XYZ file of C-alpha atoms in Angstrom:
695
model
C -2.026 1.398 19.178
C -4.282 -1.067 20.839
C -5.046 -1.765 24.403
C -2.929 -4.396 26.002
C -4.358 -7.404 27.710
C -2.478 -6.410 30.787
C -4.721 -5.021 33.478
C -3.495 -2.788 36.279
C -5.108 -1.458 39.345
C -6.449 2.004 38.889
C -8.522 4.471 40.715
C -11.404 5.747 38.622
C -9.821 6.812 35.355
C -6.348 6.893 36.831
C -3.708 4.227 36.871
C -1.846 3.780 40.080
C 1.827 4.044 39.274
C 4.388 3.172 41.799
C 5.774 6.636 41.270
C 2.381 8.053 41.905
C 1.756 9.475 38.488
C -1.765 9.143 37.331
C -0.890 8.007 33.880
C -3.812 8.457 31.637
C -2.134 7.202 28.549
C -1.375 4.181 26.443
C 2.063 2.656 26.250
C 3.203 0.535 23.393
C 4.582 -2.300 25.450
C 3.844 -5.950 25.095
C 5.319 -7.119 28.390
C 5.154 -6.344 32.056
C 7.433 -3.730 33.513
C 9.331 -3.960 36.738
C 10.162 -0.328 37.214
C 8.607 2.049 39.632
C 5.947 3.343 37.266
C 2.837 1.305 37.245
C 1.088 2.360 34.107
C -1.793 1.314 31.991
C -1.047 -0.571 28.845
C -3.543 0.449 26.344
C -1.244 -0.034 24.347
C -8.474 -14.198 -3.251
C -5.320 -15.724 -3.985
C -4.030 -17.617 -6.818
C -3.983 -16.724 -10.435
C -7.052 -16.592 -12.526
C -6.623 -17.785 -16.005
C -6.684 -15.194 -18.711
C -9.471 -15.235 -21.177
C -8.458 -13.689 -24.432
C -5.347 -15.731 -24.893
C -3.012 -13.206 -26.339
C 0.553 -14.340 -25.936
C 3.413 -11.889 -25.618
C 6.849 -13.307 -25.273
C 7.733 -11.157 -22.316
C 9.694 -12.127 -19.236
C 7.859 -10.536 -16.370
C 4.285 -11.049 -15.435
C 1.557 -8.742 -16.478
C -0.230 -7.059 -13.692
C 2.318 -8.222 -11.226
C 1.797 -11.848 -11.757
C -1.919 -11.734 -11.496
C -3.851 -12.721 -14.440
C -5.640 -9.809 -15.802
C -8.532 -11.687 -17.246
C -7.682 -10.600 -20.731
C -6.664 -13.940 -21.900
C -3.147 -12.915 -22.680
C -0.364 -15.110 -21.587
C 1.851 -12.253 -20.609
C 5.415 -13.387 -20.790
C 6.868 -9.924 -21.014
C 10.373 -9.343 -22.141
C 12.742 -7.030 -20.521
C 14.119 -4.046 -22.410
C 15.925 -6.395 -24.836
C 12.711 -8.189 -25.749
C 10.895 -4.925 -26.211
C 13.632 -3.730 -28.570
C 13.313 -6.929 -30.614
C 9.544 -6.501 -30.819
C 9.966 -2.917 -32.051
C 12.426 -4.049 -34.742
C 10.074 -6.825 -35.852
C 7.119 -4.463 -36.037
C 9.137 -1.841 -37.932
C 10.305 -4.455 -40.455
C 6.746 -5.622 -41.026
C 5.526 -2.040 -41.461
C 8.305 -1.198 -43.950
C 7.617 -4.317 -46.023
C 3.898 -3.577 -45.919
C 4.515 -0.063 -47.252
C 6.928 -1.430 -49.904
C 4.233 -3.790 -51.189
C 2.424 -0.832 -52.677
C 5.323 -0.433 -55.102
C 4.350 -3.756 -56.661
C 1.521 -4.105 -59.134
C -1.768 -5.624 -58.061
C -1.990 -9.379 -58.489
C -0.376 -12.572 -57.344
C 3.187 -11.204 -56.878
C 1.952 -8.495 -54.507
C -0.171 -10.956 -52.511
C 2.753 -13.360 -52.216
C 5.047 -10.518 -51.107
C 2.517 -9.501 -48.445
C 2.814 -12.939 -46.864
C 6.251 -11.874 -45.601
C 5.150 -8.901 -43.425
C 2.054 -10.886 -42.421
C 4.147 -13.726 -41.006
C 6.737 -11.381 -39.463
C 4.039 -9.470 -37.592
C 1.754 -12.355 -36.756
C 3.680 -15.615 -36.479
C 3.384 -15.642 -32.676
C -0.370 -15.027 -32.879
C -0.873 -17.889 -35.364
C 1.319 -20.245 -33.358
C -0.401 -19.266 -30.115
C -3.829 -19.915 -31.608
C -2.773 -23.357 -32.837
C -1.182 -24.267 -29.516
C -4.180 -23.101 -27.511
C -6.551 -25.097 -29.719
C -4.451 -28.226 -29.087
C -4.722 -27.567 -25.332
C -8.474 -26.977 -25.500
C -8.385 -23.170 -25.118
C -10.158 -22.160 -28.271
C -11.943 -18.927 -27.542
C -9.157 -16.480 -27.025
C -7.759 -13.424 -28.728
C -5.206 -15.386 -30.722
C -8.048 -17.441 -32.142
C -10.054 -14.339 -33.044
C -7.116 -12.671 -34.774
C -6.033 -15.843 -36.573
C -9.513 -16.616 -37.932
C -10.077 -13.014 -39.017
C -6.748 -12.608 -40.806
C -6.582 -16.094 -42.322
C -10.124 -15.540 -43.562
C -9.058 -12.247 -45.138
C -6.132 -14.035 -46.818
C -8.484 -16.727 -48.124
C -10.743 -14.048 -49.553
C -7.757 -12.449 -51.265
C -7.616 -9.327 -49.097
C -3.974 -9.588 -48.044
C -3.602 -5.877 -47.295
C -6.379 -6.047 -44.693
C -4.807 -9.114 -43.087
C -1.379 -7.472 -42.807
C -2.840 -4.193 -41.542
C -4.759 -6.003 -38.803
C -1.632 -7.836 -37.614
C 0.621 -4.756 -37.726
C -1.761 -2.526 -35.804
C -2.551 -5.334 -33.396
C 1.144 -5.715 -32.552
C 1.437 -1.939 -32.249
C -1.206 -2.090 -29.536
C 0.752 -4.882 -27.881
C 3.813 -2.631 -27.778
C 1.847 0.093 -26.013
C 0.651 -2.499 -23.541
C 4.203 -3.710 -23.017
C 5.451 -0.196 -22.368
C 2.644 0.527 -19.938
C 3.187 -2.713 -18.061
C 6.897 -2.005 -17.772
C 6.226 1.471 -16.394
C 3.696 0.129 -13.923
C 5.942 -2.659 -12.705
C 8.984 -0.419 -12.422
C 8.107 1.096 -9.037
C 7.225 -2.194 -7.400
C 10.080 -4.005 -9.138
C 12.411 -1.473 -7.534
C 11.457 -2.988 -4.185
C 13.333 -6.123 -5.203
C 16.524 -4.094 -5.111
C 16.026 -3.866 -1.362
C 16.814 -7.540 -0.916
C 20.412 -7.819 0.320
C 22.653 -10.547 -1.047
C 25.145 -10.713 1.852
C 25.595 -9.634 5.445
C 28.944 -8.795 7.067
C 28.884 -10.807 10.302
C 31.324 -10.461 13.203
C 32.425 -13.963 14.161
C 35.361 -14.933 16.393
C 36.935 -11.510 16.098
C 36.663 -11.447 12.303
C 34.152 -10.065 9.813
C 32.860 -12.723 7.431
C 30.421 -12.413 4.572
C 27.395 -14.707 4.948
C 23.906 -15.043 3.559
C 21.450 -12.862 5.536
C 19.413 -15.965 6.360
C 22.361 -17.306 8.380
C 22.462 -14.341 10.788
C 20.738 -15.123 14.083
C 19.064 -12.469 16.280
C 21.569 -10.983 18.713
C 24.462 -11.225 16.249
C 26.651 -8.231 15.391
C 26.883 -7.132 11.759
C 28.901 -4.387 10.090
C 27.463 -1.999 7.506
C 29.940 0.184 5.619
C 29.208 3.492 3.872
C 27.204 2.910 0.719
C 25.925 -0.495 1.849
C 22.338 -1.502 2.499
C 21.323 -2.660 5.971
C 20.404 -6.354 5.576
C 18.604 -7.036 8.884
C 16.704 -4.999 11.485
C 18.667 -4.142 14.606
C 20.024 -1.569 17.057
C 23.157 0.473 16.357
C 25.976 -0.371 18.796
C 28.687 1.912 17.399
C 28.980 4.551 14.727
C 27.113 7.489 13.256
C 25.741 7.923 9.764
C 22.980 9.352 7.626
C 20.464 6.916 6.205
C 18.806 6.871 2.817
C 15.307 5.520 3.584
C 13.677 6.529 0.298
C 13.178 2.952 -0.916
C 11.239 2.122 2.250
C 9.333 5.292 3.026
C 9.425 7.472 -0.072
C 11.170 10.159 1.993
C 13.944 11.794 -0.027
C 15.770 13.535 2.843
C 18.529 11.504 4.566
C 17.930 10.717 8.232
C 20.730 10.876 10.842
C 21.352 7.912 13.114
C 23.698 7.111 15.993
C 24.446 4.498 18.632
C 21.287 3.356 20.431
C 18.961 4.032 17.489
C 16.873 1.299 15.936
C 17.566 0.697 12.261
C 15.484 -1.087 9.626
C 16.720 -3.317 6.855
C 16.560 -1.792 3.399
C 18.097 1.527 4.486
C 21.424 2.598 2.996
C 24.194 3.947 5.224
C 25.521 6.974 3.342
C 28.342 8.400 5.415
C 29.534 6.205 8.276
C 30.412 2.668 9.339
C 27.869 1.071 11.662
C 28.036 -1.898 14.022
C 24.542 -3.261 14.502
C 23.156 -5.884 16.852
C 20.377 -7.698 15.032
C 16.982 -7.971 16.711
C 15.109 -10.135 14.210
C 15.856 -13.015 11.861
C 16.141 -12.046 8.218
C 12.722 -13.460 7.347
C 11.015 -11.121 9.848
C 12.972 -7.966 8.998
C 11.374 -4.934 7.385
C 12.731 -5.625 3.906
C 11.471 -9.227 3.883
C 8.110 -8.102 5.152
C 7.767 -5.453 2.435
C 8.733 -7.879 -0.325
C 6.241 -10.441 0.921
C 3.457 -7.858 0.948
C 4.367 -6.635 -2.550
C 4.402 -10.177 -3.910
C 0.990 -10.930 -2.429
C -0.644 -7.635 -3.364
C -1.548 -8.495 -6.955
C -3.416 -11.630 -5.878
C -6.156 -9.556 -4.258
C -8.678 -8.795 -6.965
C -11.262 -6.067 -6.771
C -14.902 -6.377 -7.747
C -14.082 -4.577 -10.996
C -11.389 -7.075 -11.952
C -13.536 -10.058 -11.032
C -16.336 -8.629 -13.168
C -13.980 -8.237 -16.123
C -12.741 -11.817 -15.749
C -16.288 -13.225 -15.681
C -17.355 -10.914 -18.498
C -14.504 -11.929 -20.807
C -14.995 -15.645 -20.251
C -18.647 -15.431 -21.265
C -18.217 -12.725 -23.872
C -15.591 -14.374 -26.102
C -17.450 -17.604 -26.978
C -20.672 -15.607 -27.409
C -19.140 -13.296 -30.011
C -17.535 -16.255 -31.802
C -20.951 -17.899 -32.063
C -22.451 -14.603 -33.220
C -19.800 -14.253 -35.935
C -20.559 -17.781 -37.167
C -24.255 -16.977 -37.330
C -23.503 -13.748 -39.217
C -21.559 -15.733 -41.790
C -24.213 -18.449 -42.263
C -27.728 -17.201 -41.561
C -28.031 -14.258 -44.017
C -26.707 -16.251 -47.013
C -28.966 -19.191 -46.164
C -31.922 -16.845 -45.775
C -31.164 -15.306 -49.189
C -30.877 -18.742 -50.758
C -34.264 -19.664 -49.307
C -35.698 -16.596 -51.016
C -34.094 -17.574 -54.285
C -31.477 -14.809 -54.182
C -27.709 -14.825 -54.569
C -26.215 -15.936 -51.215
C -23.353 -13.370 -51.341
C -21.139 -15.591 -49.223
C -18.056 -13.386 -49.591
C -19.886 -10.287 -48.322
C -21.263 -11.939 -45.199
C -18.069 -13.809 -44.417
C -16.229 -10.478 -44.569
C -18.831 -8.997 -42.204
C -18.287 -11.921 -39.827
C -14.507 -11.526 -39.938
C -14.823 -7.815 -39.270
C -17.138 -8.622 -36.386
C -14.479 -10.961 -34.942
C -11.768 -8.315 -35.128
C -14.004 -5.770 -33.417
C -15.056 -8.231 -30.726
C -11.624 -8.639 -29.129
C -12.007 -7.332 -25.511
C -8.382 -6.193 -25.217
C -9.058 -2.632 -24.122
C -11.312 -3.727 -21.322
C -9.379 -6.660 -19.915
C -5.926 -5.098 -20.220
C -6.566 -1.545 -19.093
C -8.550 -2.366 -15.939
C -5.933 -4.502 -14.130
C -3.229 -2.254 -15.544
C -4.931 0.762 -13.958
C -4.943 -0.916 -10.546
C -1.380 -2.109 -10.909
C -0.243 1.345 -11.939
C -1.938 2.765 -8.849
C -0.080 0.290 -6.630
C 3.217 1.133 -8.308
C 2.682 4.879 -8.067
C 1.709 4.665 -4.398
C 4.829 2.642 -3.561
C 7.006 5.555 -4.692
C 5.383 7.684 -1.981
C 5.825 5.177 0.832
C 2.321 3.685 0.659
C 1.888 -0.027 -0.012
C -1.551 -0.839 -1.407
C -2.068 -4.573 -0.942
C -4.070 -5.306 -4.070
C -6.875 -3.726 -6.020
C -9.404 -4.620 -3.316
C -7.778 -2.062 -1.030
C -7.801 0.590 -3.758
C -11.478 0.064 -4.507
C -12.535 0.100 -0.848
C -10.337 3.076 0.046
C -11.861 5.099 -2.786
C -15.326 4.513 -1.295
C -14.294 5.352 2.296
C -16.617 7.784 4.048
C -15.500 7.234 7.642
C -11.912 6.966 8.927
C -11.400 5.568 12.427
C -8.054 6.245 14.102
C -6.295 4.550 16.964
C -4.509 7.110 19.137
C -1.184 6.050 20.572
C 1.385 5.199 17.923
C -0.979 6.255 15.153
C -1.940 9.881 15.786
C 0.517 10.353 18.651
C 4.129 9.342 19.086
C 3.549 7.312 22.248
C 5.956 9.694 23.980
C 5.109 12.244 26.638
C 5.855 15.914 26.517
C 5.338 18.634 29.097
C 2.405 20.776 28.004
C 2.253 23.111 30.965
C 3.304 23.985 34.517
C 0.987 25.337 37.191
C 3.175 26.583 40.069
C 1.873 27.968 43.328
C 2.361 31.621 44.189
C 6.005 32.436 44.742
C 7.265 29.434 42.727
C 8.595 29.871 39.213
C 7.780 27.450 36.410
C 11.471 26.771 35.916
C 12.017 25.906 39.590
C 8.976 23.621 39.677
C 10.097 21.697 36.602
C 13.710 21.498 37.774
C 12.855 19.953 41.137
C 10.496 17.415 39.558
C 13.080 16.466 36.947
C 15.825 15.994 39.525
C 13.616 13.813 41.715
C 12.705 11.669 38.699
C 16.170 11.675 37.140
C 17.074 8.178 38.283
C 14.104 6.554 36.488
C 13.909 5.335 32.893
C 10.151 5.650 32.699
C 8.848 7.667 29.697
C 7.322 10.309 31.956
C 10.557 10.678 33.890
C 12.549 11.029 30.687
C 10.092 13.648 29.461
C 10.454 15.681 32.651
C 14.252 15.491 32.525
C 14.321 16.476 28.867
C 11.918 19.380 29.431
C 14.101 20.674 32.262
C 17.188 20.662 30.072
C 18.698 17.480 31.587
C 20.060 18.984 34.834
C 23.097 17.353 36.436
C 21.631 15.116 39.106
C 24.749 13.241 40.215
C 25.949 15.898 42.628
C 22.511 17.242 43.560
C 20.341 14.188 44.243
C 20.694 11.715 47.097
C 18.541 9.238 48.972
C 16.104 8.594 46.131
C 13.421 6.015 46.762
C 9.945 5.001 45.703
C 6.715 4.028 47.346
C 4.658 1.370 45.648
C 1.545 2.864 44.107
C 2.488 6.349 45.176
C 5.389 8.344 43.899
C 9.065 9.119 44.232
C 11.007 11.037 46.797
C 14.570 12.286 46.837
C 16.826 14.793 48.561
C 17.560 17.549 46.032
C 20.063 20.233 47.012
C 19.337 19.371 50.636
C 15.554 19.650 50.217
C 13.237 16.670 50.592
C 11.316 16.673 47.268
C 8.327 14.451 46.424
C 6.700 13.954 43.043
C 3.701 11.794 42.359
C -0.044 11.555 42.084
C -2.763 13.020 44.207
C -3.058 9.913 46.399
C 0.653 10.003 47.182
C 0.439 13.679 48.091
C -2.529 12.978 50.364
C -0.564 10.261 52.134
C 2.188 12.794 52.792
C -0.406 15.149 54.226
C -0.274 17.539 51.303
C -3.569 18.834 49.955
C -3.896 19.125 46.159
C -6.408 18.592 43.344
C -6.093 17.484 39.746
C -6.867 20.066 37.061
C -10.016 19.217 35.129
C -8.458 19.745 31.703
C -5.313 17.703 32.236
C -4.352 14.254 31.088
C -1.341 13.133 33.100
C -0.511 15.160 36.220
C 2.653 15.151 38.327
C 2.282 16.976 41.661
C 5.446 18.360 43.307
C 6.143 19.225 46.944
C 9.274 20.230 48.894
C 9.709 20.008 52.672
C 5.994 19.292 53.013
C 4.961 22.411 51.079
C 2.963 22.043 47.865
C 4.753 23.722 44.956
C 2.374 23.017 42.064
C 1.812 20.482 39.328
C 3.150 19.671 35.876
C 0.884 18.633 33.019
C 1.973 16.058 30.448
C 0.355 14.628 27.354
C 1.142 12.103 24.692
C 2.731 14.174 21.951
C 0.868 14.160 18.626
C 2.769 13.388 15.444
C 3.750 16.429 13.441
C 1.292 15.790 10.592
C -1.617 14.269 12.519
C -3.784 17.381 12.693
C -3.167 18.247 9.035
C -3.928 14.659 8.043
C -7.267 14.721 9.862
C -8.194 18.032 8.241
C -7.262 16.648 4.814
C -9.304 13.478 5.355
C -12.361 15.506 6.377
C -11.865 17.778 3.372
C -12.209 14.647 1.233
C -15.692 14.116 2.670
C -14.815 11.425 5.208
C -15.924 11.575 8.853
C -13.142 11.017 11.449
C -13.448 9.103 14.734
C -10.842 8.190 17.370
C -10.973 4.933 19.341
C -8.568 4.484 22.238
C -8.000 2.450 25.341
C -6.790 5.597 27.065
C -8.733 7.411 29.785
C -11.549 9.827 29.091
C -9.542 12.913 30.037
C -6.499 11.959 27.988
C -8.673 11.059 24.991
C -10.604 14.331 25.261
C -7.376 16.308 25.350
C -5.991 14.490 22.299
C -9.249 14.898 20.385
C -9.340 18.619 21.133
C -5.699 19.063 20.108
C -6.146 17.137 16.855
C -9.556 18.539 15.898
C -11.529 15.272 16.174
C -15.152 15.770 17.193
C -16.060 12.144 17.920
C -14.038 9.784 20.086
C -14.516 6.796 22.377
C -12.185 6.130 25.298
C -11.384 3.297 27.692
C -11.813 0.586 25.036
C -10.302 -2.851 25.245
C -9.596 -4.620 21.907
C -13.046 -6.207 21.973
C -14.594 -2.811 22.660
C -12.868 -1.345 19.612
C -14.360 -4.077 17.427
C -17.836 -3.396 18.864
C -17.450 0.353 18.276
C -16.329 -0.319 14.712
C -19.339 -2.577 14.130
C -21.621 0.304 15.111
C -19.851 2.643 12.701
C -20.074 0.068 9.885
C -23.850 -0.081 10.337
C -24.345 3.684 10.550
C -21.970 4.806 7.780
C -23.114 5.231 4.186
C -19.933 4.021 2.536
C -16.793 2.169 3.528
C -15.157 2.475 6.944
C -11.367 2.532 7.267
C -9.486 1.826 10.488
C -5.948 3.137 11.041
C -3.839 1.447 13.724
C -0.463 0.002 14.600
C -0.632 -2.233 17.652
C -0.759 -6.013 17.976
C -4.264 -5.881 19.307
C -5.367 -3.645 16.458
C -5.211 -6.656 14.123
C -8.838 -7.769 14.778
C -10.144 -4.248 14.120
C -8.003 -3.861 11.002
C -9.307 -7.152 9.669
C -12.947 -6.276 10.462
C -12.878 -2.828 8.840
C -13.716 -2.378 5.167
C -10.193 -0.977 4.795
C -7.420 -1.667 7.287
C -4.548 0.849 7.298
C -1.424 -0.072 9.277
C 1.579 2.000 10.262
C 4.434 0.020 8.753
C 7.615 1.451 10.270
C 6.829 0.946 13.948
C 3.638 -1.067 13.691
C 3.392 -4.701 14.695
C 3.681 -7.556 12.221
C 0.165 -8.710 13.106
C -1.319 -5.307 12.299
C 0.555 -5.048 9.011
C -0.495 -8.550 8.006
C -4.166 -7.785 8.671
C -4.160 -4.443 6.843
C -5.083 -3.617 3.251
C -2.892 -0.494 3.174
C 0.515 -0.046 4.835
C 2.027 3.398 5.451
C 5.722 2.627 5.476
C 6.989 5.688 7.380
C 4.162 5.994 9.957
C 3.228 9.448 8.597
C -0.546 10.041 8.947
C -0.360 12.569 6.097
C 0.090 9.637 3.702
C -3.496 8.510 4.385
C -5.273 11.360 2.520
C -2.699 10.869 -0.256
C -3.697 7.200 -0.492
C -7.400 8.127 -0.568
C -6.878 10.687 -3.346
C -4.776 8.228 -5.347
C -7.368 5.458 -4.928
C -10.217 7.719 -6.027
C -8.342 8.851 -9.101
C -7.431 5.253 -9.891
C -11.091 4.203 -9.675
C -12.176 7.143 -11.867
C -9.702 6.027 -14.523
C -10.722 2.368 -14.261
C -14.458 3.148 -14.471
C -13.919 5.464 -17.428
C -11.957 2.744 -19.220
C -14.741 0.223 -18.587
C -17.466 2.541 -19.875
C -15.358 3.745 -22.828
C -14.248 0.276 -23.916
C -17.678 -1.354 -23.604
C -19.490 1.571 -25.226
C -17.192 1.822 -28.250
C -16.965 -1.943 -28.572
C -20.706 -2.563 -28.717
C -21.292 0.374 -31.052
C -18.778 -1.008 -33.541
C -20.093 -4.536 -33.103
C -23.512 -3.386 -34.247
C -22.001 -1.454 -37.164
C -19.828 -4.410 -38.116
C -22.741 -6.843 -38.005
C -24.690 -4.561 -40.358
C -21.716 -4.292 -42.708
C -21.435 -0.528 -42.240
C -17.758 -0.569 -41.134
C -14.940 -2.426 -42.793
C -11.779 -4.070 -41.517
C -9.849 -0.800 -41.243
C -12.299 0.715 -38.786
C -12.423 -2.635 -37.054
C -8.694 -2.269 -36.413
C -9.318 1.074 -34.734
C -12.145 -0.396 -32.686
C -9.893 -3.136 -31.404
C -6.372 -1.761 -31.260
C -7.115 1.961 -31.156
C -9.446 1.711 -28.201
C -6.969 -0.560 -26.411
C -4.128 1.928 -26.915
C -6.236 4.833 -25.662
C -7.398 2.876 -22.618
C -3.865 1.704 -21.793
C -2.491 5.221 -22.077
C -5.263 6.436 -19.798
C -4.416 3.706 -17.277
C -0.823 4.916 -17.195
C -2.031 8.136 -15.560
C -2.319 6.176 -12.299
C 1.471 6.201 -12.104
C 1.594 9.989 -11.721
C 1.308 10.715 -8.006
C 3.783 13.568 -7.593
C 1.176 16.301 -7.328
C -1.496 14.364 -5.459
């Protein structure tokens, strides 16, 4: 939560509330309040072109619509297209095996043309089409030249084997892409088709875009909430798993806020909408998911540049391998051995295909994004994954991030002869008429006593406190200044954040201590982050005492208090300079947006966080649970380990086989393994990023 631009008069570290409470806290409000509590409001886009040119006739986009830099035109099929591809590959494999029943010679070679064309017609057509459009150096070209060359040399079996195993690798890629896209694709199911709108005493079905803020909609059991709003009538349990990854249903009732994308399981709800459809939670999530794949990491950009340079280089090298040795032998008066060196060049071309590298790397990132989405964490692109994996310092906002932004009573300090229960009861009754968060906290802590028959003549004093007649006693509750004005001597405890002093009939009864309640998992999240080797810091616009209390409660050693939004940016700049590694900032408020954007990694709380903060962030925690942050760090680090291994493995094996192929040590069969086998292994390894259950 960030500090608001609103400034209020305060005394030292204490804000002067009209009720007299010295509110050393941040409130998540973006407007001025007219109630009796004066409080302090601290409250690479576009698609790169692929480089290897492989065309799959698939219907969804590889790597989430981002070009992977592999050169494939990934038009992925759905399950029907995948089934067709399997049948085609199986038919080619069966015919290839049947060819061995025929005797060697022309009939067998002619028969082998059938499985060759069945397995490779799309590759041949793609190569021809790309050449017409000026895209020569791609994977289709490499495979076409290598196999057509083998056919010309009379080695039909090698040509068919290359095509069959190549398409087998494509099937593994297709399966992996489908698995990776599945989690994010499931987000599209959140988009509602219709909204049931109350209009002129009737319920009519309209497009969600037609529902204006302030309208009343009806959601029946089993239906998805189409637009954010507040429940007017009804009770239900909500399935929020698609939004937050939380499997347990959540109860809701009249007065509760409700987000679009949730499913009402048990009851009928009447909801007053608070946002237009385009600004609701579900629309916001879909927009973020659609944009996420456009953000490319350094690793992906390297692969794209590498493949674009690499492919024409290896094509030129293959041409030189086919021409220079024979010409050199002719110059020496020897037999040129054209067939031998052309075969070496063709083998070199097959080996040179960079499929494993350029497919597995973006697939690894995309799998990480998909796996994280199932746990309620939206990683906005591979840039966020890469930076989060290198994070060595995590900076937290306080209110709304580590704390709930709600007060709770943390202690009572009554004078001699006064019980804790009596002290709290009198304070709660005096404050019972107010809707201020502190008042509500006092009333709730006291068990919501019946004030209607017990409280009369309640009034306030600007900048002081509240007074009321409770059970015939004149009771006052407020800050130290208000008590001094009434002639009552008292002091603030040194270790307290927010203090409410209580007096009755001019006699001081004691004080009540309040603090912003931490979220249930905040302390555990901080411990987990530090266990991962990252230093934790808290930045807050709250007072020194309140910040110190929160830091002590949560186990944070370093904190900085009293910061305006500009001060948070300055503090972050210092941490960026002094930290050996990336710095992440976790926040939720409107004014956190500049800090989120400046940090190496911005992490926003998505459920209650502002649109500005979410837009500026690289990572969005959809259910506001701080415990999801260490999960995201662990997932990102594993994802990067997998990606880096794939890069090293693919490049190492590829260059080793290129050398062996150039020397004529390996034939076409081993070339197939070098190309397709390595790709399959790398793709299967990338699929491990989807498994996040035990992280």
